[in-house]
Short mmCIF file of C-alpha atoms in Angstrom, two decimals:
data_model
loop_
_atom_site.label_atom_id
_atom_site.label_comp_id
_atom_site.label_asym_id
_atom_site.label_seq_id
_atom_site.Cartn_x
_atom_site.Cartn_y
_atom_site.Cartn_z
CA MET F 1 -21.69 24.21 7.70
CA THR F 2 -24.37 23.60 10.27
CA GLU F 3 -22.39 21.49 12.70
CA THR F 4 -22.49 23.03 16.17
CA ARG F 5 -19.74 22.82 18.77
CA GLU F 6 -22.00 20.43 20.64
CA ASP F 7 -22.26 18.19 17.58
CA ILE F 8 -18.49 18.20 17.15
CA TYR F 9 -17.99 17.35 20.82
CA GLY F 10 -20.40 14.43 20.49
CA GLU F 11 -18.55 13.07 17.49
CA VAL F 12 -15.10 13.57 19.03
CA SER F 13 -16.27 11.88 22.22
CA ALA F 14 -17.58 8.96 20.16
CA ILE F 15 -14.22 8.67 18.37
CA ILE F 16 -12.32 8.68 21.69
CA GLN F 17 -14.64 6.01 23.04
CA GLU F 18 -14.28 3.90 19.90
CA VAL F 19 -10.47 4.11 19.84
CA THR F 20 -9.89 3.65 23.57
CA GLY F 21 -12.86 1.62 24.75
CA MET F 22 -13.54 4.39 27.30
CA GLN F 23 -17.06 5.21 28.57
CA ALA F 24 -18.76 8.48 27.53
CA ALA F 25 -18.89 9.61 31.17
CA ASP F 26 -15.08 9.48 31.37
CA VAL F 27 -14.61 11.96 28.54
CA SER F 28 -15.04 15.69 29.19
CA PRO F 29 -13.89 18.86 27.37
CA LYS F 30 -11.36 20.09 29.93
CA LYS F 31 -9.56 16.80 30.34
CA SER F 32 -6.05 16.38 29.00
CA ILE F 33 -6.18 13.64 26.40
CA VAL F 34 -2.82 12.10 27.24
CA ASP F 35 -2.55 12.77 31.00
CA ASP F 36 -6.13 12.66 32.35
CA LEU F 37 -7.56 10.14 29.91
CA ASP F 38 -4.28 8.17 29.97
CA ILE F 39 -4.28 7.72 26.20
CA ASP F 40 -0.99 6.48 24.75
CA SER F 41 0.70 8.23 21.85
CA LEU F 42 -0.42 5.74 19.20
CA SER F 43 -4.04 5.90 20.36
CA MET F 44 -3.71 9.68 20.10
CA VAL F 45 -2.49 9.24 16.52
CA GLU F 46 -5.49 7.03 15.81
CA ILE F 47 -7.86 9.62 17.29
CA GLY F 48 -6.18 12.23 15.06
CA VAL F 49 -6.54 10.08 11.96
CA ALA F 50 -10.19 9.31 12.77
CA VAL F 51 -10.91 13.03 13.35
CA GLU F 52 -9.25 13.96 10.05
CA ASP F 53 -11.32 11.39 8.19
CA LYS F 54 -14.58 12.27 9.97
CA PHE F 55 -14.35 16.05 9.58
CA ALA F 56 -12.22 16.22 6.38
CA VAL F 57 -9.67 18.43 8.13
CA GLU F 58 -5.93 18.09 8.60
CA ILE F 59 -3.97 17.92 11.84
CA THR F 60 -0.30 18.28 10.95
CA ASP F 61 2.48 16.60 12.92
CA ALA F 62 3.50 20.07 14.15
CA GLU F 63 -0.04 20.86 15.34
CA MET F 64 -0.60 17.54 17.10
CA PRO F 65 1.59 18.24 20.17
CA LYS F 66 -0.26 21.52 20.77
CA ILE F 67 -3.54 19.68 21.21
CA VAL F 68 -3.65 18.86 24.90
CA THR F 69 -7.31 18.81 25.99
CA VAL F 70 -10.44 17.52 24.31
CA GLU F 71 -11.45 21.18 24.02
CA ASP F 72 -8.20 21.97 22.13
CA LEU F 73 -9.09 19.25 19.65
CA ILE F 74 -12.58 20.68 19.16
CA ASP F 75 -11.12 24.21 18.72
CA HIS F 76 -8.75 22.86 16.08
CA ILE F 77 -11.57 21.11 14.21
CA GLU F 78 -13.75 24.25 14.30
CA GLN F 79 -10.94 26.47 13.04
CA ALA F 80 -9.91 24.01 10.34
CA MET F 81 -13.50 23.61 9.16
CA ALA F 82 -13.99 27.40 9.11
CA ALA F 83 -10.78 27.85 7.10
CA ARG F 84 -11.87 25.15 4.69
CA ASP F 85 -15.43 26.40 4.21
CA MET O 1 -2.23 0.18 -12.79
CA ASN O 2 1.06 0.15 -14.69
CA GLY O 3 4.38 0.92 -13.09
CA ILE O 4 7.75 -0.58 -12.29
CA LEU O 5 6.16 -2.88 -9.72
CA THR O 6 3.36 -4.26 -11.89
CA GLY O 7 2.73 -7.87 -10.92
CA LYS O 8 4.79 -7.63 -7.71
CA ARG O 9 3.36 -8.67 -4.37
CA LEU O 10 4.94 -7.04 -1.34
CA LEU O 11 4.67 -7.40 2.41
CA ILE O 12 5.21 -4.07 4.14
CA THR O 13 5.87 -3.75 7.86
CA GLY O 14 6.11 -0.57 9.89
CA VAL O 15 3.03 1.41 8.90
CA LEU O 16 2.44 3.15 12.21
CA THR O 17 1.25 6.66 11.40
CA PRO O 18 0.54 8.69 8.24
CA SER O 19 4.14 9.99 8.43
CA SER O 20 5.73 6.54 8.57
CA ILE O 21 8.22 5.86 5.79
CA ALA O 22 6.47 2.50 5.35
CA PHE O 23 3.16 4.26 4.69
CA HIS O 24 4.80 6.16 1.82
CA VAL O 25 6.37 2.96 0.49
CA ALA O 26 2.95 1.29 0.50
CA ARG O 27 1.38 4.26 -1.29
CA LEU O 28 4.08 4.45 -3.96
CA ALA O 29 4.14 0.67 -4.43
CA LEU O 30 0.39 0.64 -5.05
CA GLU O 31 0.69 3.62 -7.40
CA ASN O 32 3.34 1.68 -9.31
CA GLY O 33 1.27 -1.43 -9.81
CA ALA O 34 2.15 -3.61 -6.82
CA GLU O 35 -0.24 -5.44 -4.56
CA VAL O 36 0.60 -5.06 -0.89
CA VAL O 37 -0.19 -6.69 2.42
CA LEU O 38 0.60 -4.71 5.56
CA THR O 39 1.58 -5.95 8.97
CA ALA O 40 0.35 -4.07 12.00
CA PHE O 41 1.64 -3.67 15.54
CA PRO O 42 0.52 -2.75 18.10
CA ARG O 43 -2.67 -1.03 16.89
CA VAL O 44 -4.24 -3.00 14.06
CA SER O 45 -7.26 -0.65 14.04
CA LEU O 46 -4.98 2.34 13.35
CA VAL O 47 -3.35 0.61 10.39
CA GLU O 48 -6.79 -0.35 9.06
CA ARG O 49 -7.78 3.32 9.15
CA LEU O 50 -4.59 4.28 7.32
CA VAL O 51 -5.23 1.65 4.64
CA ARG O 52 -8.33 3.64 3.62
CA ARG O 53 -5.99 6.50 2.67
CA LEU O 54 -3.95 4.33 0.31
CA PRO O 55 -4.65 4.34 -3.42
CA GLY O 56 -5.69 0.69 -3.39
CA PRO O 57 -6.74 -2.17 -1.15
CA ALA O 58 -4.27 -3.72 1.29
CA PRO O 59 -5.06 -6.54 3.67
CA VAL O 60 -3.69 -6.14 7.20
CA VAL O 61 -2.05 -8.91 9.19
CA GLY O 62 -1.16 -8.43 12.87
CA LEU O 63 2.49 -9.10 13.65
CA ASP O 64 4.53 -8.65 16.80
CA VAL O 65 7.92 -9.46 15.36
CA THR O 66 9.23 -10.50 18.79
CA ASP O 67 6.55 -13.18 19.19
CA PRO O 68 7.82 -16.56 17.90
CA GLU O 69 4.28 -17.91 17.60
CA GLN O 70 3.16 -15.02 15.37
CA LEU O 71 6.29 -15.41 13.26
CA GLY O 72 5.71 -19.16 13.10
CA ASN O 73 2.31 -18.82 11.46
CA LEU O 74 3.06 -15.63 9.49
CA ALA O 75 3.61 -17.38 6.17
CA ASP O 76 0.26 -19.16 6.55
CA ARG O 77 -1.55 -15.94 7.46
CA VAL O 78 0.03 -13.96 4.61
CA GLY O 79 -0.51 -16.96 2.32
CA GLU O 80 -4.27 -16.52 2.75
CA HIS O 81 -3.90 -13.29 0.76
CA PHE O 82 -0.88 -13.90 -1.49
CA GLY O 83 0.44 -17.33 -2.44
CA GLU O 84 3.82 -15.84 -3.23
CA LEU O 85 5.77 -12.69 -2.32
CA ASP O 86 8.22 -10.70 -4.44
CA GLY O 87 9.37 -8.38 -1.71
CA VAL O 88 9.43 -7.57 1.98
CA LEU O 89 9.94 -4.17 3.60
CA HIS O 90 11.49 -4.31 7.06
CA SER O 91 10.70 -1.02 8.78
CA ILE O 92 10.82 -2.08 12.40
CA ALA O 93 12.79 -0.57 15.22
CA TYR O 94 12.23 0.02 18.90
CA ALA O 95 14.38 0.99 21.84
CA PRO O 96 13.10 1.56 25.37
CA PRO O 97 13.64 5.15 26.61
CA ALA O 98 16.46 3.90 28.86
CA ALA O 99 18.43 2.89 25.75
CA LEU O 100 18.15 6.28 24.03
CA GLY O 101 18.34 9.97 24.68
CA GLY O 102 21.79 10.20 26.23
CA ASN O 103 21.40 7.19 28.52
CA PHE O 104 24.02 5.11 26.70
CA THR O 105 26.44 4.68 29.58
CA THR O 106 23.79 3.53 32.04
CA THR O 107 21.65 1.28 29.83
CA THR O 108 21.29 -2.21 31.21
CA TRP O 109 21.23 -5.48 29.28
CA PRO O 110 17.46 -6.09 29.33
CA ASP O 111 16.89 -2.75 27.54
CA VAL O 112 19.75 -3.41 25.13
CA ALA O 113 18.35 -6.88 24.47
CA THR O 114 14.90 -5.45 23.69
CA THR O 115 16.48 -2.96 21.30
CA LEU O 116 18.54 -5.55 19.45
CA ARG O 117 15.78 -8.12 19.34
CA THR O 118 13.26 -5.72 17.86
CA SER O 119 15.54 -3.65 15.65
CA THR O 120 18.29 -6.04 14.51
CA TYR O 121 17.32 -9.68 14.91
CA SER O 122 13.87 -8.99 13.44
CA LEU O 123 15.38 -8.57 9.96
CA HIS O 124 16.57 -12.16 10.24
CA SER O 125 13.43 -13.55 11.86
CA LEU O 126 11.05 -11.79 9.46
CA SER O 127 13.04 -12.86 6.40
CA ILE O 128 13.29 -16.47 7.51
CA ALA O 129 9.60 -16.59 8.50
CA LEU O 130 8.61 -15.44 5.02
CA LEU O 131 11.16 -17.54 3.12
CA PRO O 132 8.56 -20.16 2.12
CA LEU O 133 6.57 -17.45 0.30
CA LEU O 134 9.44 -15.56 -1.32
CA ARG O 135 9.75 -16.10 -5.06
CA LYS O 136 13.06 -17.71 -5.93
CA PRO O 137 14.82 -16.25 -7.81
CA GLY O 138 13.86 -12.59 -7.98
CA SER O 139 12.68 -11.53 -4.52
CA SER O 140 13.90 -8.41 -2.81
CA ILE O 141 14.14 -7.74 0.93
CA VAL O 142 14.58 -4.07 1.81
CA GLY O 143 15.29 -2.71 5.30
CA LEU O 144 15.36 0.83 6.62
CA ASP O 145 18.60 1.98 8.15
CA PHE O 146 20.16 5.06 9.66
CA ASP O 147 23.88 5.49 8.97
CA SER O 148 25.69 3.77 11.82
CA SER O 149 29.27 4.35 10.68
CA VAL O 150 29.56 7.11 13.29
CA SER O 151 27.92 7.79 16.67
CA TRP O 152 25.00 10.21 16.91
CA SER O 153 23.86 12.31 19.82
CA GLU O 154 21.08 10.51 21.74
CA TYR O 155 20.68 7.70 19.17
CA ASP O 156 22.67 5.48 21.52
CA TRP O 157 21.76 1.78 21.49
CA MET O 158 19.61 2.26 18.40
CA GLY O 159 22.84 3.16 16.63
CA VAL O 160 24.38 -0.09 17.84
CA ALA O 161 21.26 -1.91 16.65
CA LYS O 162 21.56 -0.30 13.21
CA SER O 163 25.19 -1.42 12.98
CA GLY O 164 23.95 -4.91 13.69
CA LEU O 165 21.18 -4.49 11.13
CA GLU O 166 23.74 -3.59 8.48
CA SER O 167 25.78 -6.69 9.26
CA CYS O 168 22.65 -8.84 9.45
CA ALA O 169 21.64 -7.64 5.98
CA ARG O 170 25.06 -8.61 4.59
CA TYR O 171 24.80 -12.09 6.10
CA LEU O 172 21.26 -12.55 4.80
CA ALA O 173 22.51 -11.40 1.39
CA TYR O 174 25.22 -14.07 1.65
CA TYR O 175 22.92 -16.89 2.72
CA LEU O 176 19.89 -16.04 0.56
CA GLY O 177 21.80 -14.94 -2.54
CA PRO O 178 22.14 -18.49 -3.91
CA GLN O 179 18.31 -18.63 -3.97
CA GLY O 180 18.20 -15.42 -5.99
CA ILE O 181 16.96 -13.29 -3.08
CA ARG O 182 18.44 -9.80 -2.74
CA VAL O 183 18.80 -8.07 0.65
CA ASN O 184 19.53 -4.35 0.77
CA LEU O 185 19.13 -1.43 3.15
CA VAL O 186 18.12 2.15 2.55
CA ALA O 187 19.94 4.53 4.90
CA ALA O 188 17.64 7.52 5.10
CA GLY O 189 18.45 10.97 6.34
CA PRO O 190 16.41 12.09 9.35
CA ILE O 191 12.65 12.16 8.79
CA ARG O 192 10.12 13.47 11.28
CA THR O 193 8.38 10.22 12.06
CA MET O 194 7.11 8.93 15.36
CA ALA O 195 10.26 6.78 15.62
CA ALA O 196 12.46 9.85 15.17
CA SER O 197 10.49 11.84 17.74
CA GLU O 198 11.72 9.42 20.40
CA PHE O 199 15.22 10.82 20.21
CA THR O 200 14.80 14.28 18.68
CA LYS O 201 12.51 15.99 21.13
CA GLU O 202 12.37 19.37 19.43
CA PRO O 203 10.84 19.42 15.95
CA GLY O 204 12.97 21.56 13.68
CA ASP O 205 15.93 21.31 16.01
CA ASP O 206 19.57 21.66 15.03
CA PHE O 207 19.87 18.06 13.94
CA TYR O 208 17.68 18.58 10.87
CA ALA O 209 19.18 21.99 10.13
CA THR O 210 22.72 20.60 10.33
CA TRP O 211 21.81 17.75 8.01
CA GLN O 212 20.23 20.11 5.53
CA ALA O 213 23.31 22.32 5.54
CA LYS O 214 25.72 19.41 5.18
CA ALA O 215 23.93 17.48 2.42
CA PRO O 216 25.15 18.52 -1.05
CA LEU O 217 21.62 18.07 -2.39
CA GLY O 218 20.03 19.62 0.69
CA TRP O 219 17.60 17.64 2.83
CA GLU O 220 13.90 18.33 3.25
CA ALA O 221 13.24 15.49 5.73
CA ASP O 222 10.67 14.19 3.26
CA ALA O 223 9.78 10.48 3.20
CA ASP O 224 8.99 10.40 -0.51
CA PRO O 225 12.59 10.09 -1.83
CA VAL O 226 13.20 7.29 0.66
CA ALA O 227 10.06 5.49 -0.48
CA ARG O 228 11.14 5.88 -4.11
CA ALA O 229 14.46 4.18 -3.37
CA CYS O 230 12.64 1.30 -1.68
CA VAL O 231 10.32 0.92 -4.66
CA ALA O 232 13.33 0.93 -7.00
CA LEU O 233 14.97 -1.84 -4.95
CA PHE O 234 11.74 -3.89 -5.13
CA SER O 235 11.70 -3.50 -8.90
CA ASP O 236 13.65 -5.52 -11.45
CA TRP O 237 16.06 -2.63 -11.96
CA PHE O 238 18.61 -3.68 -9.32
CA PRO O 239 18.94 -7.35 -10.34
CA ALA O 240 22.63 -7.69 -9.40
CA THR O 241 22.65 -5.62 -6.20
CA THR O 242 22.62 -7.24 -2.77
CA GLY O 243 24.21 -6.59 0.61
CA GLU O 244 24.17 -2.91 -0.30
CA ILE O 245 23.37 0.17 1.77
CA LEU O 246 21.78 2.78 -0.46
CA HIS O 247 22.02 6.23 1.11
CA VAL O 248 19.02 8.48 0.60
CA ASP O 249 20.25 11.39 2.65
CA GLY O 250 20.94 14.22 0.24
CA GLY O 251 24.53 13.01 0.11
CA ALA O 252 25.34 13.94 3.70
CA HIS O 253 27.20 10.68 4.34
CA ALA O 254 29.69 11.46 1.58
CA VAL O 255 30.99 14.74 2.90
CA GLY O 256 33.04 15.52 5.99
#
């Protein structure tokens, strides 16, 4: 797998923008997805589903609440991809 | 694809997340030969993503079940996909936070009204809106219930709404029976869906453990057995059953 953390961030940011209509400048790694970006729970589900489809990884219902920041989401994707590959 | 729903056309509401009971009903229905159309609210784009995970195509129609205009043209919008329906899944419930979570004694009428309108009256309004498309005789309306014969911690006005849903289903069974339309509910044990997370804040809390211990068959909080029961009720294998509440709860309701 050649995808860098930077690549993953770019794709996650694009997904967040697509789902929420937010601008790229509003998304940053340290921001809390629900509190800072003000994303409602169903939009968060949609981001999760889009991430699962894009990266072929799973985010279980138990894992979802532990993902708070954009960075947490990227960490999860990296770990899940490493475990898969 | 062959299965007990071959040739059946179903409208399925309530696909909200991948863990929704309705998502599992749609999956199993497709696997068993049905064609399905899904309704979506509030995020149509989310439901469209979830459709790609189903084992077959499913058109998506937006539907806010509390909007009379959307209900008024629902049959026309569904009719663009299917000229006739053999079944409808009602998997719709909502209560504002003020009507749940231990707030029962202080809930005010506007929040109660929202709960009842969305969770109880919608079985009536959805069924009547789709009546022109329902095959007569032979159609099956199935709703999702949670046992309301007793009170539950924190379920509050949703419990009242489910009592109303049970009665509403019996009246629909009475009024639609002469046209050969069956109306039944499936009372599921607790499942970890987004709807359930609104009143059980801690995943794996005592509520699930208690249910598992009480149920003679045990209870894994798995949506699949619930979806199977719905599929069975949509099939031709319950031709003389209406106004019924089928418990899919590991048998917990039957023991004290």
